[in-house]
Coordinates of C-alpha atoms in Angstrom, one line a residue:
M262 CA 40.1 23.1 2.4
P263 CA 41.8 22.2 5.8
N264 CA 39.9 23.3 8.9
Y265 CA 42.3 25.3 11.0
S266 CA 40.4 25.8 14.3
L267 CA 40.9 25.0 17.6
P268 CA 38.2 23.9 20.3
V269 CA 37.0 26.2 23.1
I270 CA 37.0 24.8 26.4
N271 CA 33.7 24.5 28.2
G272 CA 31.9 26.0 25.1
A273 CA 30.4 25.0 21.8
D274 CA 32.4 27.6 19.7
I275 CA 35.6 26.7 17.8
F276 CA 38.4 29.1 17.2
P277 CA 39.2 29.6 13.9
V278 CA 43.1 29.7 13.4
H279 CA 44.3 32.2 11.2
K280 CA 48.2 33.7 11.8
I281 CA 50.3 32.0 13.7
I282 CA 52.9 34.5 15.4
C283 CA 56.1 33.5 17.6
I284 CA 57.8 35.7 19.8
G285 CA 61.8 35.1 20.1
R286 CA 64.0 34.9 23.3
N287 CA 61.4 36.5 25.7
Y288 CA 62.7 34.7 28.8
A289 CA 66.3 35.8 30.0
E290 CA 67.6 32.4 30.9
H291 CA 66.4 30.9 27.4
A292 CA 68.3 33.9 25.6
R293 CA 71.2 33.4 27.9
E294 CA 71.1 29.6 26.9
M295 CA 71.0 30.5 23.6
G296 CA 74.1 32.9 23.8
H297 CA 72.3 35.9 23.9
D298 CA 72.0 38.7 26.3
P299 CA 68.3 39.8 26.6
D300 CA 69.2 43.3 28.3
R301 CA 69.8 44.2 25.1
E302 CA 66.8 43.3 22.2
P303 CA 63.7 44.6 21.9
P304 CA 61.0 42.3 21.1
F305 CA 61.1 40.1 17.7
F306 CA 59.0 37.7 16.1
F307 CA 58.2 35.3 13.3
F308 CA 55.5 33.2 11.5
K309 CA 54.4 29.9 11.3
P310 CA 52.0 28.8 8.5
Q311 CA 48.3 27.4 9.5
S312 CA 49.5 24.2 8.3
A313 CA 52.0 24.0 11.3
L314 CA 48.9 24.0 13.7
A315 CA 48.3 20.5 15.7
Q316 CA 45.5 19.6 17.8
N317 CA 46.3 18.2 21.5
G318 CA 46.7 14.6 21.2
D319 CA 48.1 14.4 17.7
D320 CA 51.2 12.6 16.8
F321 CA 54.0 14.8 16.0
Y322 CA 56.0 13.3 13.0
Y323 CA 59.7 14.0 13.6
P324 CA 60.6 15.7 10.2
D325 CA 62.6 13.5 7.7
F326 CA 65.1 16.1 7.0
S327 CA 66.0 17.0 10.2
H328 CA 68.2 15.4 12.9
Q329 CA 67.9 17.4 15.8
V330 CA 64.5 18.3 16.6
E331 CA 63.5 20.5 20.1
H332 CA 61.0 21.6 22.2
E333 CA 60.0 25.0 23.3
L334 CA 57.2 25.5 25.7
E335 CA 55.1 28.5 25.6
L336 CA 52.1 30.4 26.7
V337 CA 49.7 31.0 23.7
V338 CA 47.4 33.9 23.5
A339 CA 44.5 34.1 21.5
I340 CA 43.3 37.1 19.9
G341 CA 39.7 38.0 19.8
K342 CA 39.4 41.5 17.9
S343 CA 41.2 43.2 14.7
G344 CA 43.3 46.0 15.6
T345 CA 46.7 48.0 14.2
K346 CA 49.2 50.1 16.5
I347 CA 47.6 48.8 19.7
S348 CA 48.6 50.5 22.6
A349 CA 50.2 48.4 25.7
T350 CA 47.3 50.2 27.6
D351 CA 44.7 48.9 25.1
A352 CA 45.8 45.2 24.7
A353 CA 43.8 43.7 27.1
D354 CA 40.7 44.4 25.1
Y355 CA 42.1 42.4 22.2
V356 CA 42.7 39.3 24.1
F357 CA 40.1 36.4 23.8
G358 CA 41.8 33.6 25.8
F359 CA 44.8 31.1 26.4
A360 CA 46.4 28.1 25.6
V361 CA 49.3 25.9 26.0
G362 CA 51.4 25.3 22.9
L363 CA 54.8 23.9 21.8
D364 CA 57.2 25.4 19.2
M365 CA 58.9 22.5 17.8
T366 CA 62.1 23.5 16.1
C367 CA 64.5 21.9 14.0
R368 CA 67.4 23.0 15.4
D369 CA 70.0 21.9 12.8
L370 CA 67.8 23.7 9.9
Q371 CA 67.5 27.0 12.0
K372 CA 71.4 26.7 12.5
E373 CA 72.6 26.1 9.3
A374 CA 70.2 29.1 7.6
K375 CA 71.9 31.4 10.2
K376 CA 75.3 30.6 9.0
L377 CA 74.3 31.0 5.9
G378 CA 72.5 34.4 6.3
R379 CA 69.1 33.0 5.2
P380 CA 65.8 33.1 6.7
W381 CA 65.0 30.3 9.2
E382 CA 61.4 29.4 8.8
L383 CA 62.2 26.0 7.4
G384 CA 63.4 25.4 10.6
K385 CA 60.4 26.7 12.3
G386 CA 57.3 26.5 10.4
F387 CA 57.3 23.1 8.9
D388 CA 53.8 20.9 8.9
G389 CA 52.7 20.1 12.7
S390 CA 55.3 22.5 14.2
A391 CA 52.7 24.0 16.7
P392 CA 51.0 21.7 18.5
C393 CA 48.4 23.6 20.6
T394 CA 45.6 22.7 23.3
A395 CA 42.5 24.2 23.6
I396 CA 41.6 27.7 24.1
Q397 CA 40.7 28.9 27.5
R398 CA 38.5 31.9 27.3
G399 CA 39.8 34.9 29.3
G400 CA 41.4 38.2 29.8
L401 CA 44.6 39.6 31.4
D402 CA 43.5 39.6 34.7
D403 CA 42.8 36.0 34.6
L404 CA 46.2 35.3 34.0
E405 CA 46.8 35.6 37.6
Q406 CA 45.3 32.1 38.6
F407 CA 48.1 30.6 36.3
G408 CA 51.4 29.2 37.7
D409 CA 54.1 27.7 36.3
L410 CA 54.6 26.0 32.8
V411 CA 56.0 23.0 33.2
L412 CA 56.8 20.4 30.4
T413 CA 57.7 16.8 31.1
R414 CA 59.3 14.1 28.5
N415 CA 59.0 10.5 29.2
G416 CA 57.5 11.5 32.6
R417 CA 60.9 13.6 33.5
E418 CA 60.4 17.4 34.0
V419 CA 62.5 18.9 31.5
Q420 CA 61.5 22.9 31.2
R421 CA 59.6 25.0 33.7
G422 CA 59.0 28.8 33.8
N423 CA 56.8 31.5 35.2
W424 CA 54.7 33.5 32.4
R425 CA 55.5 36.5 34.8
D426 CA 59.5 36.0 34.4
M427 CA 58.9 37.5 30.7
V428 CA 61.1 39.9 29.4
W429 CA 58.4 41.7 27.7
S430 CA 54.8 41.4 28.7
I431 CA 51.7 40.4 27.0
P432 CA 50.6 44.1 26.6
E433 CA 54.1 45.0 25.6
L434 CA 53.9 42.2 23.1
I435 CA 50.4 43.0 21.6
A436 CA 51.7 46.4 20.9
Q437 CA 55.1 45.5 19.2
V438 CA 53.2 43.0 16.9
S439 CA 50.5 45.6 16.2
R440 CA 53.1 48.3 15.2
Y441 CA 54.0 46.1 12.1
I442 CA 51.0 44.0 11.1
K443 CA 47.0 43.7 11.7
L444 CA 46.0 41.9 14.5
E445 CA 43.0 39.9 13.4
P446 CA 40.5 37.5 15.6
G447 CA 41.9 34.1 15.0
D448 CA 45.5 35.0 15.4
L449 CA 47.6 32.8 17.9
I450 CA 50.6 34.7 20.0
F451 CA 53.5 32.3 21.3
T452 CA 54.8 34.4 23.9
G453 CA 58.3 32.7 23.9
T454 CA 60.0 29.3 25.9
P455 CA 61.8 29.6 29.5
A456 CA 65.2 27.9 29.5
G457 CA 65.4 23.9 29.2
V458 CA 64.9 23.8 25.2
G459 CA 66.1 20.1 24.4
A460 CA 65.8 17.3 21.9
V461 CA 63.1 14.8 21.3
E462 CA 63.5 11.3 20.0
V463 CA 61.1 9.1 18.2
G464 CA 58.7 7.2 21.0
D465 CA 58.7 10.3 23.3
Q466 CA 56.1 11.3 25.3
L467 CA 55.8 15.0 25.8
E468 CA 53.2 16.6 28.4
A469 CA 52.9 20.1 28.5
S470 CA 50.8 22.0 31.3
L471 CA 50.1 25.5 32.8
Q472 CA 49.3 25.3 36.6
G473 CA 45.6 26.0 37.0
F474 CA 44.9 25.5 33.5
S475 CA 42.5 23.2 32.7
Q476 CA 44.1 21.4 29.8
H477 CA 47.3 19.6 29.3
L478 CA 48.8 19.3 25.8
T479 CA 50.0 15.6 25.2
L480 CA 52.0 14.5 22.1
R481 CA 53.8 11.4 21.2
V482 CA 56.7 11.5 18.2
V483 CA 56.6 9.2 15.6
S484 CA 58.6 8.5 13.0
D485 CA 58.1 10.5 9.9
A486 CA 58.0 7.2 7.8
Q487 CA 54.8 5.8 9.9

């Protein structure tokens, strides 16, 4: 059986990953660049399977079934306690820590599925589509030490945004998700991406960071045929 887990920074523990929950259109400018009005939408979410998880430094294999893979930079919240119907007031008790991740997306598959009125999980949930750093333990109060999320592609900045600009805050996201599904230790919540999503190509080097966070996420895009 594959071992789907992430290291814990400055600790001997590992964080076994259970569910990967991704929030859609949670930054106003990104919602607008995708053609939506952020002021009219409640938060929504979708899932990636455990096999989407990729470790920091792993190669990203460009899937041979897509011709338009795009990067989406995200702050990731790790859940440390079980709960359902959690209030936003109590949400802090369920946070184990934080990480930096990428929601790699086959945009062409997603667009085609939307056009046909079909689910678009194949464009989001393919193997290796959720690269993630190790987990840094901390609570919501510790977020204040972090600044901008930044993504560079081949050394050039392509995405930048601040977690404070999320349309729906982390406590609100935890409350919304737990209204529908039970949150459990090991769950990861990818909290949405700021504006600037764009395509990647074989040979690209990506580096994702969060100001004040101790680890950068790095990956190389390689051909699926290798």
